[in-house]
mmCIF file of C-alpha atoms in Angstrom:
data_model
loop_
_atom_site.group_PDB
_atom_site.id
_atom_site.type_symbol
_atom_site.label_atom_id
_atom_site.label_comp_id
_atom_site.label_asym_id
_atom_site.label_seq_id
_atom_site.Cartn_x
_atom_site.Cartn_y
_atom_site.Cartn_z
ATOM 1 C CA MET A 1 34.622 -102.418 -69.297
ATOM 2 C CA THR A 2 33.917 -98.681 -69.624
ATOM 3 C CA GLN A 3 36.676 -96.618 -68.045
ATOM 4 C CA ALA A 4 35.782 -94.929 -64.760
ATOM 5 C CA THR A 5 37.423 -92.050 -62.926
ATOM 6 C CA LEU A 6 36.732 -91.006 -59.347
ATOM 7 C CA THR A 7 37.686 -87.446 -58.476
ATOM 8 C CA ILE A 8 38.583 -87.218 -54.797
ATOM 9 C CA SER A 9 40.269 -84.869 -52.361
ATOM 10 C CA SER A 10 42.177 -85.876 -49.226
ATOM 11 C CA LYS A 11 42.129 -89.521 -48.177
ATOM 12 C CA ASN A 12 43.001 -88.490 -44.633
ATOM 13 C CA TYR A 13 40.339 -85.834 -44.159
ATOM 14 C CA SER A 14 37.492 -86.449 -46.620
ATOM 15 C CA SER A 15 34.778 -88.737 -45.319
ATOM 16 C CA TRP A 16 32.632 -88.262 -48.442
ATOM 17 C CA CYS A 17 35.426 -89.332 -50.756
ATOM 18 C CA LEU A 18 35.958 -92.424 -48.646
ATOM 19 C CA ARG A 19 32.266 -93.273 -48.975
ATOM 20 C CA GLY A 20 32.261 -92.853 -52.747
ATOM 21 C CA TRP A 21 35.423 -94.908 -53.110
ATOM 22 C CA LEU A 22 34.046 -97.725 -50.936
ATOM 23 C CA LEU A 23 30.877 -97.828 -53.017
ATOM 24 C CA CYS A 24 32.908 -98.253 -56.209
ATOM 25 C CA LYS A 25 34.888 -101.064 -54.577
ATOM 26 C CA MET A 26 31.698 -102.780 -53.427
ATOM 27 C CA ALA A 27 30.195 -102.489 -56.915
ATOM 28 C CA GLY A 28 33.304 -104.071 -58.425
ATOM 29 C CA LEU A 29 34.000 -100.988 -60.555
ATOM 30 C CA PRO A 30 37.731 -100.292 -60.999
ATOM 31 C CA VAL A 31 38.361 -96.555 -60.937
ATOM 32 C CA ILE A 32 41.255 -94.297 -61.780
ATOM 33 C CA GLU A 33 41.667 -91.907 -58.858
ATOM 34 C CA LYS A 34 41.912 -88.243 -59.825
ATOM 35 C CA PRO A 35 42.950 -86.138 -56.797
ATOM 36 C CA VAL A 36 42.080 -82.456 -56.620
ATOM 37 C CA ASP A 37 44.587 -79.907 -55.347
ATOM 38 C CA LEU A 38 44.024 -79.374 -51.619
ATOM 39 C CA HIS A 39 45.163 -75.780 -52.084
ATOM 40 C CA ASP A 40 42.086 -75.231 -54.251
ATOM 41 C CA VAL A 41 39.772 -72.876 -52.353
ATOM 42 C CA GLY A 42 36.626 -74.879 -53.116
ATOM 43 C CA ALA A 43 38.144 -78.174 -51.995
ATOM 44 C CA ARG A 44 39.395 -76.667 -48.718
ATOM 45 C CA GLN A 45 36.033 -75.056 -48.012
ATOM 46 C CA GLU A 46 34.270 -78.397 -48.419
ATOM 47 C CA LEU A 47 36.681 -80.182 -46.098
ATOM 48 C CA LEU A 48 36.317 -77.414 -43.512
ATOM 49 C CA LEU A 49 32.492 -77.580 -43.767
ATOM 50 C CA LEU A 50 32.405 -73.980 -44.989
ATOM 51 C CA SER A 51 30.790 -74.702 -48.341
ATOM 52 C CA PRO A 52 27.486 -76.440 -49.160
ATOM 53 C CA SER A 53 28.710 -77.342 -52.655
ATOM 54 C CA VAL A 54 29.575 -80.942 -53.442
ATOM 55 C CA LEU A 55 32.655 -81.014 -55.664
ATOM 56 C CA VAL A 56 33.873 -84.456 -54.702
ATOM 57 C CA PRO A 57 33.580 -87.356 -54.923
ATOM 58 C CA ARG A 58 32.665 -87.242 -58.597
ATOM 59 C CA LEU A 59 32.343 -90.442 -60.597
ATOM 60 C CA THR A 60 32.909 -90.280 -64.343
ATOM 61 C CA HIS A 61 31.857 -93.519 -66.043
ATOM 62 C CA GLY A 62 31.953 -93.307 -69.812
ATOM 63 C CA ARG A 63 29.672 -90.406 -70.717
ATOM 64 C CA VAL A 64 28.045 -90.356 -67.273
ATOM 65 C CA GLU A 65 29.097 -87.907 -64.573
ATOM 66 C CA VAL A 66 27.575 -88.279 -61.128
ATOM 67 C CA TRP A 67 28.475 -86.519 -57.905
ATOM 68 C CA ASP A 68 27.119 -86.575 -54.361
ATOM 69 C CA THR A 69 27.714 -89.826 -52.521
ATOM 70 C CA LEU A 70 24.129 -91.050 -52.385
ATOM 71 C CA ALA A 71 23.676 -90.284 -56.076
ATOM 72 C CA ILE A 72 26.790 -92.377 -56.756
ATOM 73 C CA ALA A 73 25.300 -95.175 -54.637
ATOM 74 C CA GLU A 74 22.066 -95.142 -56.623
ATOM 75 C CA TYR A 75 23.880 -95.041 -59.964
ATOM 76 C CA LEU A 76 26.093 -97.972 -59.018
ATOM 77 C CA HIS A 77 23.085 -99.902 -57.695
ATOM 78 C CA GLU A 78 21.283 -99.448 -61.013
ATOM 79 C CA THR A 79 24.359 -100.176 -63.117
ATOM 80 C CA PHE A 80 25.618 -103.176 -61.146
ATOM 81 C CA PRO A 81 22.475 -104.722 -59.577
ATOM 82 C CA LYS A 82 24.209 -108.053 -58.921
ATOM 83 C CA ALA A 83 26.678 -106.327 -56.595
ATOM 84 C CA GLY A 84 23.940 -106.133 -53.955
ATOM 85 C CA LEU A 85 24.734 -102.652 -52.674
ATOM 86 C CA TYR A 86 21.269 -102.560 -51.115
ATOM 87 C CA PRO A 87 19.535 -105.428 -49.302
ATOM 88 C CA ALA A 88 17.395 -107.688 -51.465
ATOM 89 C CA HIS A 89 14.263 -107.463 -49.294
ATOM 90 C CA LYS A 90 12.105 -104.358 -49.800
ATOM 91 C CA VAL A 91 11.672 -103.639 -46.091
ATOM 92 C CA ALA A 92 15.387 -103.928 -45.345
ATOM 93 C CA ARG A 93 16.196 -101.909 -48.465
ATOM 94 C CA ALA A 94 13.936 -99.073 -47.292
ATOM 95 C CA HIS A 95 15.573 -99.197 -43.869
ATOM 96 C CA CYS A 96 19.032 -99.086 -45.455
ATOM 97 C CA ARG A 97 18.091 -96.068 -47.563
ATOM 98 C CA SER A 98 16.622 -94.331 -44.522
ATOM 99 C CA ILE A 99 19.687 -94.577 -42.311
ATOM 100 C CA SER A 100 21.979 -93.798 -45.240
ATOM 101 C CA GLY A 101 19.934 -90.684 -45.948
ATOM 102 C CA GLU A 102 20.064 -89.755 -42.274
ATOM 103 C CA MET A 103 23.860 -89.834 -42.375
ATOM 104 C CA HIS A 104 23.883 -87.942 -45.661
ATOM 105 C CA SER A 105 21.743 -85.034 -44.451
ATOM 106 C CA GLY A 106 22.340 -84.974 -40.694
ATOM 107 C CA PHE A 107 24.887 -85.302 -37.907
ATOM 108 C CA TYR A 108 26.351 -81.851 -38.544
ATOM 109 C CA ASN A 109 27.482 -81.448 -34.930
ATOM 110 C CA LEU A 110 29.294 -84.785 -35.039
ATOM 111 C CA ARG A 111 31.103 -83.739 -38.233
ATOM 112 C CA SER A 112 32.137 -80.423 -36.679
ATOM 113 C CA ALA A 113 33.230 -81.821 -33.325
ATOM 114 C CA LEU A 114 34.982 -84.940 -34.642
ATOM 115 C CA PRO A 115 36.510 -84.040 -38.021
ATOM 116 C CA MET A 116 37.822 -86.906 -40.105
ATOM 117 C CA ASN A 117 41.530 -87.434 -39.474
ATOM 118 C CA ILE A 118 42.745 -90.985 -40.003
ATOM 119 C CA ARG A 119 46.352 -90.177 -39.103
ATOM 120 C CA SER A 120 45.414 -88.739 -35.720
ATOM 121 C CA ARG A 121 44.727 -90.748 -32.559
ATOM 122 C CA HIS A 122 43.625 -89.346 -29.186
ATOM 123 C CA GLU A 123 43.791 -91.343 -25.964
ATOM 124 C CA SER A 124 40.857 -89.306 -24.658
ATOM 125 C CA PHE A 125 38.774 -86.533 -26.137
ATOM 126 C CA LYS A 126 36.041 -84.369 -24.632
ATOM 127 C CA ILE A 127 33.088 -84.204 -27.019
ATOM 128 C CA PHE A 128 31.150 -80.953 -26.728
ATOM 129 C CA SER A 129 27.577 -81.341 -25.546
ATOM 130 C CA GLY A 130 25.976 -80.430 -28.876
ATOM 131 C CA ALA A 131 27.563 -83.445 -30.590
ATOM 132 C CA ARG A 132 26.685 -86.034 -27.967
ATOM 133 C CA PRO A 133 23.113 -86.646 -29.225
ATOM 134 C CA ASP A 134 24.563 -87.329 -32.694
ATOM 135 C CA VAL A 135 27.003 -89.857 -31.249
ATOM 136 C CA GLU A 136 24.224 -91.578 -29.308
ATOM 137 C CA ARG A 137 21.977 -91.667 -32.367
ATOM 138 C CA VAL A 138 24.692 -93.375 -34.421
ATOM 139 C CA LYS A 139 25.164 -95.995 -31.712
ATOM 140 C CA THR A 140 21.399 -96.580 -31.569
ATOM 141 C CA ILE A 141 21.250 -97.089 -35.348
ATOM 142 C CA TRP A 142 24.107 -99.573 -35.221
ATOM 143 C CA ARG A 143 22.623 -101.573 -32.330
ATOM 144 C CA GLU A 144 19.178 -101.726 -33.961
ATOM 145 C CA CYS A 145 20.576 -102.895 -37.300
ATOM 146 C CA LEU A 146 22.988 -105.424 -35.826
ATOM 147 C CA THR A 147 20.143 -106.891 -33.764
ATOM 148 C CA ALA A 148 17.542 -106.880 -36.538
ATOM 149 C CA TYR A 149 19.763 -108.282 -39.305
ATOM 150 C CA GLU A 150 22.116 -110.349 -37.109
ATOM 151 C CA GLY A 151 25.355 -108.827 -38.430
ATOM 152 C CA PRO A 152 28.218 -108.915 -38.905
ATOM 153 C CA PHE A 153 27.454 -105.844 -41.066
ATOM 154 C CA LEU A 154 24.530 -103.469 -40.608
ATOM 155 C CA PHE A 155 22.259 -105.406 -42.970
ATOM 156 C CA GLY A 156 23.556 -108.902 -42.564
ATOM 157 C CA ALA A 157 26.348 -110.985 -43.984
ATOM 158 C CA LYS A 158 27.790 -108.514 -46.509
ATOM 159 C CA PRO A 159 28.471 -104.772 -46.561
ATOM 160 C CA SER A 160 25.799 -102.480 -47.946
ATOM 161 C CA VAL A 161 25.496 -98.799 -48.805
ATOM 162 C CA ALA A 162 24.819 -98.172 -45.114
ATOM 163 C CA ASP A 163 28.199 -99.616 -44.108
ATOM 164 C CA ALA A 164 29.922 -97.353 -46.632
ATOM 165 C CA MET A 165 28.032 -94.362 -45.251
ATOM 166 C CA TYR A 166 28.927 -95.119 -41.632
ATOM 167 C CA ALA A 167 32.506 -96.318 -42.219
ATOM 168 C CA PRO A 168 34.007 -92.817 -41.748
ATOM 169 C CA VAL A 169 32.183 -92.565 -38.422
ATOM 170 C CA CYS A 170 33.974 -95.736 -37.325
ATOM 171 C CA SER A 171 37.243 -94.003 -38.156
ATOM 172 C CA ARG A 172 36.183 -90.869 -36.271
ATOM 173 C CA PHE A 173 35.186 -92.901 -33.211
ATOM 174 C CA ARG A 174 38.595 -94.590 -33.235
ATOM 175 C CA THR A 175 40.448 -91.288 -33.710
ATOM 176 C CA TYR A 176 38.684 -89.576 -30.819
ATOM 177 C CA ALA A 177 38.426 -92.561 -28.448
ATOM 178 C CA VAL A 178 34.615 -92.423 -28.299
ATOM 179 C CA PRO A 179 33.364 -94.824 -25.583
ATOM 180 C CA LEU A 180 31.380 -97.697 -27.109
ATOM 181 C CA ASP A 181 29.469 -100.698 -25.844
ATOM 182 C CA LEU A 182 30.563 -104.136 -27.016
ATOM 183 C CA PRO A 183 28.317 -104.468 -30.116
ATOM 184 C CA CYS A 184 29.327 -101.035 -31.380
ATOM 185 C CA ALA A 185 33.003 -101.542 -30.549
ATOM 186 C CA ASP A 186 32.973 -104.864 -32.398
ATOM 187 C CA TYR A 187 31.336 -103.186 -35.389
ATOM 188 C CA VAL A 188 33.995 -100.463 -35.480
ATOM 189 C CA ASP A 189 36.741 -103.106 -35.355
ATOM 190 C CA ARG A 190 35.049 -105.064 -38.149
ATOM 191 C CA ILE A 191 34.737 -102.056 -40.450
ATOM 192 C CA LEU A 192 38.262 -100.827 -39.837
ATOM 193 C CA ASP A 193 39.588 -104.329 -40.552
ATOM 194 C CA TRP A 194 37.514 -104.574 -43.758
ATOM 195 C CA GLU A 195 39.964 -104.926 -46.669
ATOM 196 C CA PRO A 196 38.869 -101.800 -48.592
ATOM 197 C CA MET A 197 39.081 -99.755 -45.391
ATOM 198 C CA ARG A 198 42.572 -101.036 -44.687
ATOM 199 C CA GLU A 199 43.605 -100.110 -48.227
ATOM 200 C CA TRP A 200 42.211 -96.571 -47.924
ATOM 201 C CA THR A 201 43.708 -96.125 -44.445
ATOM 202 C CA GLN A 202 47.167 -97.104 -45.640
ATOM 203 C CA SER A 203 46.957 -94.531 -48.424
ATOM 204 C CA ALA A 204 45.753 -91.889 -45.959
ATOM 205 C CA LEU A 205 48.714 -92.581 -43.669
ATOM 206 C CA GLU A 206 51.075 -92.031 -46.593
ATOM 207 C CA GLU A 207 49.419 -88.819 -47.760
ATOM 208 C CA PRO A 208 51.840 -85.889 -47.457
ATOM 209 C CA GLU A 209 49.371 -83.001 -47.317
ATOM 210 C CA GLU A 210 48.228 -81.577 -44.001
ATOM 211 C CA ILE A 211 45.354 -79.171 -43.344
ATOM 212 C CA GLN A 212 46.271 -77.419 -40.133
ATOM 213 C CA GLU A 213 42.706 -76.350 -39.351
ATOM 214 C CA LEU A 214 41.668 -80.012 -39.105
ATOM 215 C CA GLU A 215 44.507 -81.036 -36.817
ATOM 216 C CA VAL A 216 42.392 -80.753 -33.668
ATOM 217 C CA GLU A 217 44.300 -80.528 -30.412
ATOM 218 C CA PHE A 218 42.718 -80.342 -26.936
#
């Protein structure tokens, strides 16, 4: 098999790197992880949402280099079609792409108010009003998908690109004790107990680096 490398930043703080890594796992593509230095100005700016550039994750697969999480998803889908990263049915596949794209391009207030921090855990957390519509929209998406495709994942029996895209939100909701109804709470539990998520989480807990600006305290 062609050697693959995935360039990533922090496992504790980077939601986009988690998404790219999950997609590689789902595609069955073994990757060599290549961490970037968190003291690098560009990497810090991305994690702090101060830069629109997309440095990581970056997948190098033979002579192919692809960055941006959705671009990685599409490349893996084309390269490993039997992995089933997208639903088989055209209607469900369009729906999956739509909500994945919505996560990719939206929810800025949620990202700002609830930064990714796997190591942190709040018993309660006041979400500022600007982020609440984002939180409610995520819950609506989850409920609609779980109802339409009958779970246990967003598009049925197995994880899809959409689950990889929303997995970091599950971690954020757990970190900041976001109130959830039963279907959404069950979905969060299911994703966080998913084997690839448990593997990533364990690595994040062992990560020595800390970015003080993302250690939110209220």
